[in-house]
Amino acid sequence: DADVTQTPRNRITKTGKRIMLECSQTKGHDRMYWYRQDPGLGLRLIYYSFDVKDINKGEISDGYSVSRQAQAKFSLSLESAIPNQTALYFCATRRQEGTGELFFGEGSRLTVL
Amino acid sequence: GESVGLHLPTLSVQEGDNSIINCAYSNSASDYFIWYKQESGKGPQFIIDIRSNMDKRQGQRVTVLLNKTVKHLSLQIAATQPGDSAVYFCAENMRSGYSTLTFGKGTMLLVSP
């Protein structure tokens, strides 16, 4: 089983719909992240959380919200999806800041029509 | 190299050649760097990391070089194999701002048999 699991893996939706992407991890890490990937633009940080009571905006948080339901769960919501939110979304965890790698899920591909 | 717009820089090599992938990072205060490999349809996977107090670090078939004077990072892959074909990202850990990893736009490596 994957250490970082994202659901759904693929989703097609319409403009204006509310969408939730879920992430769960078995690594026991406190730190969780949501990144967005667009072709040619690399990975950009949307939101991150250092523990259950800590939520921080990243580089491109507008139009998104998150919920840290437990140490192991971090969900990303699009309250009213728009076409330019069509992208590949990655959840990641990290053991600590400053050093150490991010562990990524397999990604959730979202298409907004 | 870093991409411009939607086009990833691409490095094409023959199997058995040595590959060098370059990255210019942005923040002179960054203290930790990572190279990731991303295969099609998968999440990024850790390759190798280096701290800012080092100039070089070697792994299995891979070497990372850090030149802080010009803010340049490179990944050398020895005896490149078709399975090395992927997009490669460098990431820096900035000590300010979002206090997490910030990614470059990636370079595609294509290895011909």
PDB file of C-alpha atoms in Angstrom:
ATOM      1  CA  ASP A   1       0.000   0.000   0.000  1.00  0.00           C
ATOM      2  CA  ALA A   2       1.137   3.528  -0.778  1.00  0.00           C
ATOM      3  CA  ASP A   3       2.366   5.659   2.107  1.00  0.00           C
ATOM      4  CA  VAL A   4       0.524   8.714   0.752  1.00  0.00           C
ATOM      5  CA  THR A   5      -2.856   7.979  -0.820  1.00  0.00           C
ATOM      6  CA  GLN A   6      -4.908  10.439  -2.829  1.00  0.00           C
ATOM      7  CA  THR A   7      -8.542  10.110  -3.865  1.00  0.00           C
ATOM      8  CA  PRO A   8      -9.922  10.460  -6.422  1.00  0.00           C
ATOM      9  CA  ARG A   9      -7.126   9.814  -8.913  1.00  0.00           C
ATOM     10  CA  ASN A  10      -9.114  11.349 -11.733  1.00  0.00           C
ATOM     11  CA  ARG A  11     -12.116  13.649 -11.677  1.00  0.00           C
ATOM     12  CA  ILE A  12     -14.007  15.570 -14.329  1.00  0.00           C
ATOM     13  CA  THR A  13     -16.392  18.238 -13.138  1.00  0.00           C
ATOM     14  CA  LYS A  14     -18.207  21.331 -14.306  1.00  0.00           C
ATOM     15  CA  THR A  15     -17.636  24.993 -13.604  1.00  0.00           C
ATOM     16  CA  GLY A  16     -19.182  26.063 -10.313  1.00  0.00           C
ATOM     17  CA  LYS A  17     -19.198  22.626  -8.679  1.00  0.00           C
ATOM     18  CA  ARG A  18     -17.629  21.980  -5.290  1.00  0.00           C
ATOM     19  CA  ILE A  19     -14.821  19.458  -5.349  1.00  0.00           C
ATOM     20  CA  MET A  20     -12.870  17.806  -2.553  1.00  0.00           C
ATOM     21  CA  LEU A  21      -9.589  15.994  -3.002  1.00  0.00           C
ATOM     22  CA  GLU A  22      -8.574  13.782  -0.122  1.00  0.00           C
ATOM     23  CA  CYS A  23      -5.190  12.717   1.128  1.00  0.00           C
ATOM     24  CA  SER A  24      -4.265  10.200   3.783  1.00  0.00           C
ATOM     25  CA  GLN A  25      -0.828   9.081   4.936  1.00  0.00           C
ATOM     26  CA  THR A  26       0.624   6.251   6.949  1.00  0.00           C
ATOM     27  CA  LYS A  27       4.079   7.754   7.441  1.00  0.00           C
ATOM     28  CA  GLY A  28       3.244   9.353  10.763  1.00  0.00           C
ATOM     29  CA  HIS A  29       4.454  12.755   9.591  1.00  0.00           C
ATOM     30  CA  ASP A  30       3.020  15.915  11.086  1.00  0.00           C
ATOM     31  CA  ARG A  31       3.672  18.041   8.019  1.00  0.00           C
ATOM     32  CA  MET A  32       1.357  17.778   5.006  1.00  0.00           C
ATOM     33  CA  TYR A  33       1.188  19.790   1.792  1.00  0.00           C
ATOM     34  CA  TRP A  34      -0.903  20.323  -1.312  1.00  0.00           C
ATOM     35  CA  TYR A  35       0.859  21.210  -4.562  1.00  0.00           C
ATOM     36  CA  ARG A  36      -0.513  21.919  -7.992  1.00  0.00           C
ATOM     37  CA  GLN A  37       1.319  20.910 -11.175  1.00  0.00           C
ATOM     38  CA  ASP A  38       0.725  22.485 -14.573  1.00  0.00           C
ATOM     39  CA  PRO A  39       2.682  21.623 -17.729  1.00  0.00           C
ATOM     40  CA  GLY A  40       5.923  23.552 -17.856  1.00  0.00           C
ATOM     41  CA  LEU A  41       5.307  25.286 -14.527  1.00  0.00           C
ATOM     42  CA  GLY A  42       6.597  22.747 -12.065  1.00  0.00           C
ATOM     43  CA  LEU A  43       4.985  22.262  -8.674  1.00  0.00           C
ATOM     44  CA  ARG A  44       3.430  25.215  -6.878  1.00  0.00           C
ATOM     45  CA  LEU A  45       2.439  25.202  -3.234  1.00  0.00           C
ATOM     46  CA  ILE A  46      -1.262  25.722  -2.446  1.00  0.00           C
ATOM     47  CA  TYR A  47      -1.529  25.088   1.302  1.00  0.00           C
ATOM     48  CA  TYR A  48       0.452  23.375   4.004  1.00  0.00           C
ATOM     49  CA  SER A  49      -0.077  22.226   7.560  1.00  0.00           C
ATOM     50  CA  PHE A  50       2.483  21.567  10.270  1.00  0.00           C
ATOM     51  CA  ASP A  51       0.011  19.863  12.576  1.00  0.00           C
ATOM     52  CA  VAL A  52      -3.727  19.443  13.102  1.00  0.00           C
ATOM     53  CA  LYS A  53      -4.161  22.972  14.451  1.00  0.00           C
ATOM     54  CA  ASP A  54      -1.893  24.674  11.956  1.00  0.00           C
ATOM     55  CA  ILE A  55      -2.899  25.700   8.421  1.00  0.00           C
ATOM     56  CA  ASN A  56      -0.865  27.996   6.176  1.00  0.00           C
ATOM     57  CA  LYS A  57      -1.428  29.520   2.774  1.00  0.00           C
ATOM     58  CA  GLY A  58       1.047  28.817   0.056  1.00  0.00           C
ATOM     59  CA  GLU A  59       1.939  30.573  -3.159  1.00  0.00           C
ATOM     60  CA  ILE A  60      -1.415  30.036  -4.929  1.00  0.00           C
ATOM     61  CA  SER A  61      -4.100  29.590  -2.262  1.00  0.00           C
ATOM     62  CA  ASP A  62      -6.823  31.750  -3.861  1.00  0.00           C
ATOM     63  CA  GLY A  63      -9.842  29.641  -4.828  1.00  0.00           C
ATOM     64  CA  TYR A  64      -8.827  26.755  -2.548  1.00  0.00           C
ATOM     65  CA  SER A  65      -9.408  25.758   1.048  1.00  0.00           C
ATOM     66  CA  VAL A  66      -8.097  22.894   3.164  1.00  0.00           C
ATOM     67  CA  SER A  67      -9.040  20.884   6.203  1.00  0.00           C
ATOM     68  CA  ARG A  68      -6.700  18.892   8.435  1.00  0.00           C
ATOM     69  CA  GLN A  69      -9.099  16.382   9.931  1.00  0.00           C
ATOM     70  CA  ALA A  70      -6.421  14.354  11.701  1.00  0.00           C
ATOM     71  CA  GLN A  71      -2.676  13.914  11.651  1.00  0.00           C
ATOM     72  CA  ALA A  72      -3.079  11.460   8.799  1.00  0.00           C
ATOM     73  CA  LYS A  73      -5.671  13.316   6.713  1.00  0.00           C
ATOM     74  CA  PHE A  74      -5.461  16.560   4.771  1.00  0.00           C
ATOM     75  CA  SER A  75      -8.141  17.469   2.228  1.00  0.00           C
ATOM     76  CA  LEU A  76      -8.191  20.167  -0.444  1.00  0.00           C
ATOM     77  CA  SER A  77     -11.443  21.798  -1.529  1.00  0.00           C
ATOM     78  CA  LEU A  78     -12.411  23.896  -4.508  1.00  0.00           C
ATOM     79  CA  GLU A  79     -15.595  25.657  -3.390  1.00  0.00           C
ATOM     80  CA  SER A  80     -16.601  26.685  -6.910  1.00  0.00           C
ATOM     81  CA  ALA A  81     -14.384  25.098  -9.528  1.00  0.00           C
ATOM     82  CA  ILE A  82     -13.285  27.069 -12.584  1.00  0.00           C
ATOM     83  CA  PRO A  83     -11.564  25.834 -15.761  1.00  0.00           C
ATOM     84  CA  ASN A  84      -8.149  27.281 -14.900  1.00  0.00           C
ATOM     85  CA  GLN A  85      -8.081  24.991 -11.877  1.00  0.00           C
ATOM     86  CA  THR A  86      -7.690  22.095 -14.277  1.00  0.00           C
ATOM     87  CA  ALA A  87      -4.398  20.576 -13.179  1.00  0.00           C
ATOM     88  CA  LEU A  88      -2.642  17.679 -11.504  1.00  0.00           C
ATOM     89  CA  TYR A  89      -2.742  17.958  -7.720  1.00  0.00           C
ATOM     90  CA  PHE A  90      -0.260  16.341  -5.377  1.00  0.00           C
ATOM     91  CA  CYS A  91      -0.394  15.765  -1.662  1.00  0.00           C
ATOM     92  CA  ALA A  92       2.903  15.354   0.160  1.00  0.00           C
ATOM     93  CA  THR A  93       4.210  14.755   3.663  1.00  0.00           C
ATOM     94  CA  ARG A  94       7.473  15.613   5.341  1.00  0.00           C
ATOM     95  CA  ARG A  95       9.014  14.491   8.591  1.00  0.00           C
ATOM     96  CA  GLN A  96      10.436  17.891   9.518  1.00  0.00           C
ATOM     97  CA  GLU A  97      11.242  21.278   8.081  1.00  0.00           C
ATOM     98  CA  GLY A  98      14.608  22.420   6.914  1.00  0.00           C
ATOM     99  CA  THR A  99      15.829  19.048   5.808  1.00  0.00           C
ATOM    100  CA  GLY A 100      14.450  15.810   4.550  1.00  0.00           C
ATOM    101  CA  GLU A 101      12.460  14.986   1.511  1.00  0.00           C
ATOM    102  CA  LEU A 102       8.795  15.422   0.676  1.00  0.00           C
ATOM    103  CA  PHE A 103       6.963  12.138   0.102  1.00  0.00           C
ATOM    104  CA  PHE A 104       4.375  12.515  -2.648  1.00  0.00           C
ATOM    105  CA  GLY A 105       1.152  10.758  -3.444  1.00  0.00           C
ATOM    106  CA  GLU A 106       0.390   9.557  -6.959  1.00  0.00           C
ATOM    107  CA  GLY A 107      -1.592  12.658  -7.823  1.00  0.00           C
ATOM    108  CA  SER A 108      -5.198  13.616  -8.534  1.00  0.00           C
ATOM    109  CA  ARG A 109      -5.957  14.793 -12.040  1.00  0.00           C
ATOM    110  CA  LEU A 110      -8.790  17.319 -12.047  1.00  0.00           C
ATOM    111  CA  THR A 111     -10.516  18.589 -15.183  1.00  0.00           C
ATOM    112  CA  VAL A 112     -12.982  21.461 -14.896  1.00  0.00           C
ATOM    113  CA  LEU A 113     -15.184  21.915 -17.942  1.00  0.00           C
TER     114      LEU A 113
ATOM    115  CA  GLY B   1      17.869  24.456 -17.322  1.00  0.00           C
ATOM    116  CA  GLU B   2      14.652  26.178 -16.374  1.00  0.00           C
ATOM    117  CA  SER B   3      11.645  26.237 -18.631  1.00  0.00           C
ATOM    118  CA  VAL B   4      10.022  29.253 -20.146  1.00  0.00           C
ATOM    119  CA  GLY B   5       6.259  29.202 -20.504  1.00  0.00           C
ATOM    120  CA  LEU B   6       4.788  25.780 -21.235  1.00  0.00           C
ATOM    121  CA  HIS B   7       7.847  24.195 -22.840  1.00  0.00           C
ATOM    122  CA  LEU B   8      10.063  21.976 -20.747  1.00  0.00           C
ATOM    123  CA  PRO B   9      13.731  21.991 -21.656  1.00  0.00           C
ATOM    124  CA  THR B  10      14.633  18.556 -22.918  1.00  0.00           C
ATOM    125  CA  LEU B  11      17.882  16.640 -22.780  1.00  0.00           C
ATOM    126  CA  SER B  12      18.203  13.742 -25.207  1.00  0.00           C
ATOM    127  CA  VAL B  13      20.992  11.223 -24.672  1.00  0.00           C
ATOM    128  CA  GLN B  14      21.983   7.749 -25.789  1.00  0.00           C
ATOM    129  CA  GLU B  15      21.903   4.828 -23.416  1.00  0.00           C
ATOM    130  CA  GLY B  16      25.234   4.547 -21.657  1.00  0.00           C
ATOM    131  CA  ASP B  17      26.078   8.240 -21.920  1.00  0.00           C
ATOM    132  CA  ASN B  18      26.478  10.446 -18.885  1.00  0.00           C
ATOM    133  CA  SER B  19      23.726  13.036 -18.406  1.00  0.00           C
ATOM    134  CA  ILE B  20      23.973  16.436 -16.758  1.00  0.00           C
ATOM    135  CA  ILE B  21      20.822  18.287 -15.779  1.00  0.00           C
ATOM    136  CA  ASN B  22      21.164  21.858 -14.600  1.00  0.00           C
ATOM    137  CA  CYS B  23      19.110  24.052 -12.313  1.00  0.00           C
ATOM    138  CA  ALA B  24      19.378  27.689 -11.303  1.00  0.00           C
ATOM    139  CA  TYR B  25      17.883  28.274  -7.874  1.00  0.00           C
ATOM    140  CA  SER B  26      16.504  31.558  -6.710  1.00  0.00           C
ATOM    141  CA  ASN B  27      17.349  32.215  -3.087  1.00  0.00           C
ATOM    142  CA  SER B  28      20.901  32.672  -1.843  1.00  0.00           C
ATOM    143  CA  ALA B  29      19.688  31.889   1.699  1.00  0.00           C
ATOM    144  CA  SER B  30      18.412  28.426   0.755  1.00  0.00           C
ATOM    145  CA  ASP B  31      20.185  25.826   2.857  1.00  0.00           C
ATOM    146  CA  TYR B  32      19.035  22.502   1.485  1.00  0.00           C
ATOM    147  CA  PHE B  33      18.402  21.162  -2.010  1.00  0.00           C
ATOM    148  CA  ILE B  34      16.787  18.070  -3.482  1.00  0.00           C
ATOM    149  CA  TRP B  35      16.532  16.470  -6.893  1.00  0.00           C
ATOM    150  CA  TYR B  36      13.303  14.637  -7.758  1.00  0.00           C
ATOM    151  CA  LYS B  37      12.450  12.322 -10.638  1.00  0.00           C
ATOM    152  CA  GLN B  38       8.915  12.184 -11.989  1.00  0.00           C
ATOM    153  CA  GLU B  39       7.859   9.438 -14.359  1.00  0.00           C
ATOM    154  CA  SER B  40       4.746   9.798 -16.446  1.00  0.00           C
ATOM    155  CA  GLY B  41       1.587   9.352 -14.392  1.00  0.00           C
ATOM    156  CA  LYS B  42       3.418   9.199 -11.083  1.00  0.00           C
ATOM    157  CA  GLY B  43       4.300  11.460  -8.216  1.00  0.00           C
ATOM    158  CA  PRO B  44       7.808  12.898  -7.835  1.00  0.00           C
ATOM    159  CA  GLN B  45      10.348  10.562  -6.251  1.00  0.00           C
ATOM    160  CA  PHE B  46      13.416  11.567  -4.256  1.00  0.00           C
ATOM    161  CA  ILE B  47      16.781  11.024  -5.936  1.00  0.00           C
ATOM    162  CA  ILE B  48      19.414  12.803  -3.886  1.00  0.00           C
ATOM    163  CA  ASP B  49      19.823  15.784  -1.596  1.00  0.00           C
ATOM    164  CA  ILE B  50      22.587  18.137  -0.528  1.00  0.00           C
ATOM    165  CA  ARG B  51      23.041  20.688   2.218  1.00  0.00           C
ATOM    166  CA  SER B  52      24.408  24.138   1.535  1.00  0.00           C
ATOM    167  CA  ASN B  53      27.608  23.413   3.481  1.00  0.00           C
ATOM    168  CA  MET B  54      28.576  20.847   0.843  1.00  0.00           C
ATOM    169  CA  ASP B  55      29.700  21.217  -2.787  1.00  0.00           C
ATOM    170  CA  LYS B  56      29.198  17.656  -3.939  1.00  0.00           C
ATOM    171  CA  ARG B  57      27.371  14.540  -2.931  1.00  0.00           C
ATOM    172  CA  GLN B  58      27.345  11.166  -4.598  1.00  0.00           C
ATOM    173  CA  GLY B  59      24.748   8.455  -4.685  1.00  0.00           C
ATOM    174  CA  GLN B  60      24.311   5.363  -6.751  1.00  0.00           C
ATOM    175  CA  ARG B  61      25.005   6.478 -10.346  1.00  0.00           C
ATOM    176  CA  VAL B  62      24.054  10.051  -9.420  1.00  0.00           C
ATOM    177  CA  THR B  63      26.067  13.045  -8.263  1.00  0.00           C
ATOM    178  CA  VAL B  64      24.761  16.436  -7.224  1.00  0.00           C
ATOM    179  CA  LEU B  65      26.998  19.505  -7.483  1.00  0.00           C
ATOM    180  CA  LEU B  66      26.221  22.776  -5.744  1.00  0.00           C
ATOM    181  CA  ASN B  67      27.762  26.108  -6.709  1.00  0.00           C
ATOM    182  CA  LYS B  68      26.511  28.691  -4.249  1.00  0.00           C
ATOM    183  CA  THR B  69      28.456  31.518  -5.876  1.00  0.00           C
ATOM    184  CA  VAL B  70      26.257  31.415  -8.955  1.00  0.00           C
ATOM    185  CA  LYS B  71      23.259  29.687  -7.337  1.00  0.00           C
ATOM    186  CA  HIS B  72      23.552  26.651  -9.566  1.00  0.00           C
ATOM    187  CA  LEU B  73      22.732  23.018  -8.938  1.00  0.00           C
ATOM    188  CA  SER B  74      23.427  20.111 -11.262  1.00  0.00           C
ATOM    189  CA  LEU B  75      22.527  16.442 -11.345  1.00  0.00           C
ATOM    190  CA  GLN B  76      24.880  14.052 -13.065  1.00  0.00           C
ATOM    191  CA  ILE B  77      23.632  10.608 -14.015  1.00  0.00           C
ATOM    192  CA  ALA B  78      26.289   8.085 -14.984  1.00  0.00           C
ATOM    193  CA  ALA B  79      25.682   5.430 -17.616  1.00  0.00           C
ATOM    194  CA  THR B  80      22.173   6.671 -18.346  1.00  0.00           C
ATOM    195  CA  GLN B  81      19.562   3.970 -18.907  1.00  0.00           C
ATOM    196  CA  PRO B  82      16.174   4.046 -20.673  1.00  0.00           C
ATOM    197  CA  GLY B  83      14.546   3.766 -17.247  1.00  0.00           C
ATOM    198  CA  ASP B  84      16.050   7.145 -16.369  1.00  0.00           C
ATOM    199  CA  SER B  85      13.739   8.819 -18.875  1.00  0.00           C
ATOM    200  CA  ALA B  86      11.570  11.175 -16.832  1.00  0.00           C
ATOM    201  CA  VAL B  87      11.149  14.800 -15.805  1.00  0.00           C
ATOM    202  CA  TYR B  88      13.692  15.944 -13.238  1.00  0.00           C
ATOM    203  CA  PHE B  89      13.019  18.742 -10.760  1.00  0.00           C
ATOM    204  CA  CYS B  90      15.333  20.567  -8.457  1.00  0.00           C
ATOM    205  CA  ALA B  91      13.908  21.973  -5.231  1.00  0.00           C
ATOM    206  CA  GLU B  92      15.323  24.382  -2.686  1.00  0.00           C
ATOM    207  CA  ASN B  93      14.442  24.804   0.943  1.00  0.00           C
ATOM    208  CA  MET B  94      14.154  28.505   1.572  1.00  0.00           C
ATOM    209  CA  ARG B  95      14.757  29.671   5.097  1.00  0.00           C
ATOM    210  CA  SER B  96      12.160  32.402   4.693  1.00  0.00           C
ATOM    211  CA  GLY B  97       8.766  32.668   3.112  1.00  0.00           C
ATOM    212  CA  TYR B  98       6.843  29.420   3.078  1.00  0.00           C
ATOM    213  CA  SER B  99       9.584  27.487   4.847  1.00  0.00           C
ATOM    214  CA  THR B 100       9.191  24.486   2.626  1.00  0.00           C
ATOM    215  CA  LEU B 101      10.468  23.158  -0.660  1.00  0.00           C
ATOM    216  CA  THR B 102      10.145  25.373  -3.737  1.00  0.00           C
ATOM    217  CA  PHE B 103      10.446  23.604  -7.060  1.00  0.00           C
ATOM    218  CA  GLY B 104      12.018  24.495 -10.374  1.00  0.00           C
ATOM    219  CA  LYS B 105      10.057  23.968 -13.562  1.00  0.00           C
ATOM    220  CA  GLY B 106      11.769  20.741 -14.546  1.00  0.00           C
ATOM    221  CA  THR B 107      13.839  19.216 -17.323  1.00  0.00           C
ATOM    222  CA  MET B 108      12.764  16.255 -19.398  1.00  0.00           C
ATOM    223  CA  LEU B 109      15.409  13.564 -19.924  1.00  0.00           C
ATOM    224  CA  LEU B 110      14.918  11.264 -22.916  1.00  0.00           C
ATOM    225  CA  VAL B 111      17.175   8.239 -23.158  1.00  0.00           C
ATOM    226  CA  SER B 112      17.392   6.368 -26.444  1.00  0.00           C
ATOM    227  CA  PRO B 113      18.390   2.681 -26.499  1.00  0.00           C
TER     228      PRO B 113
END
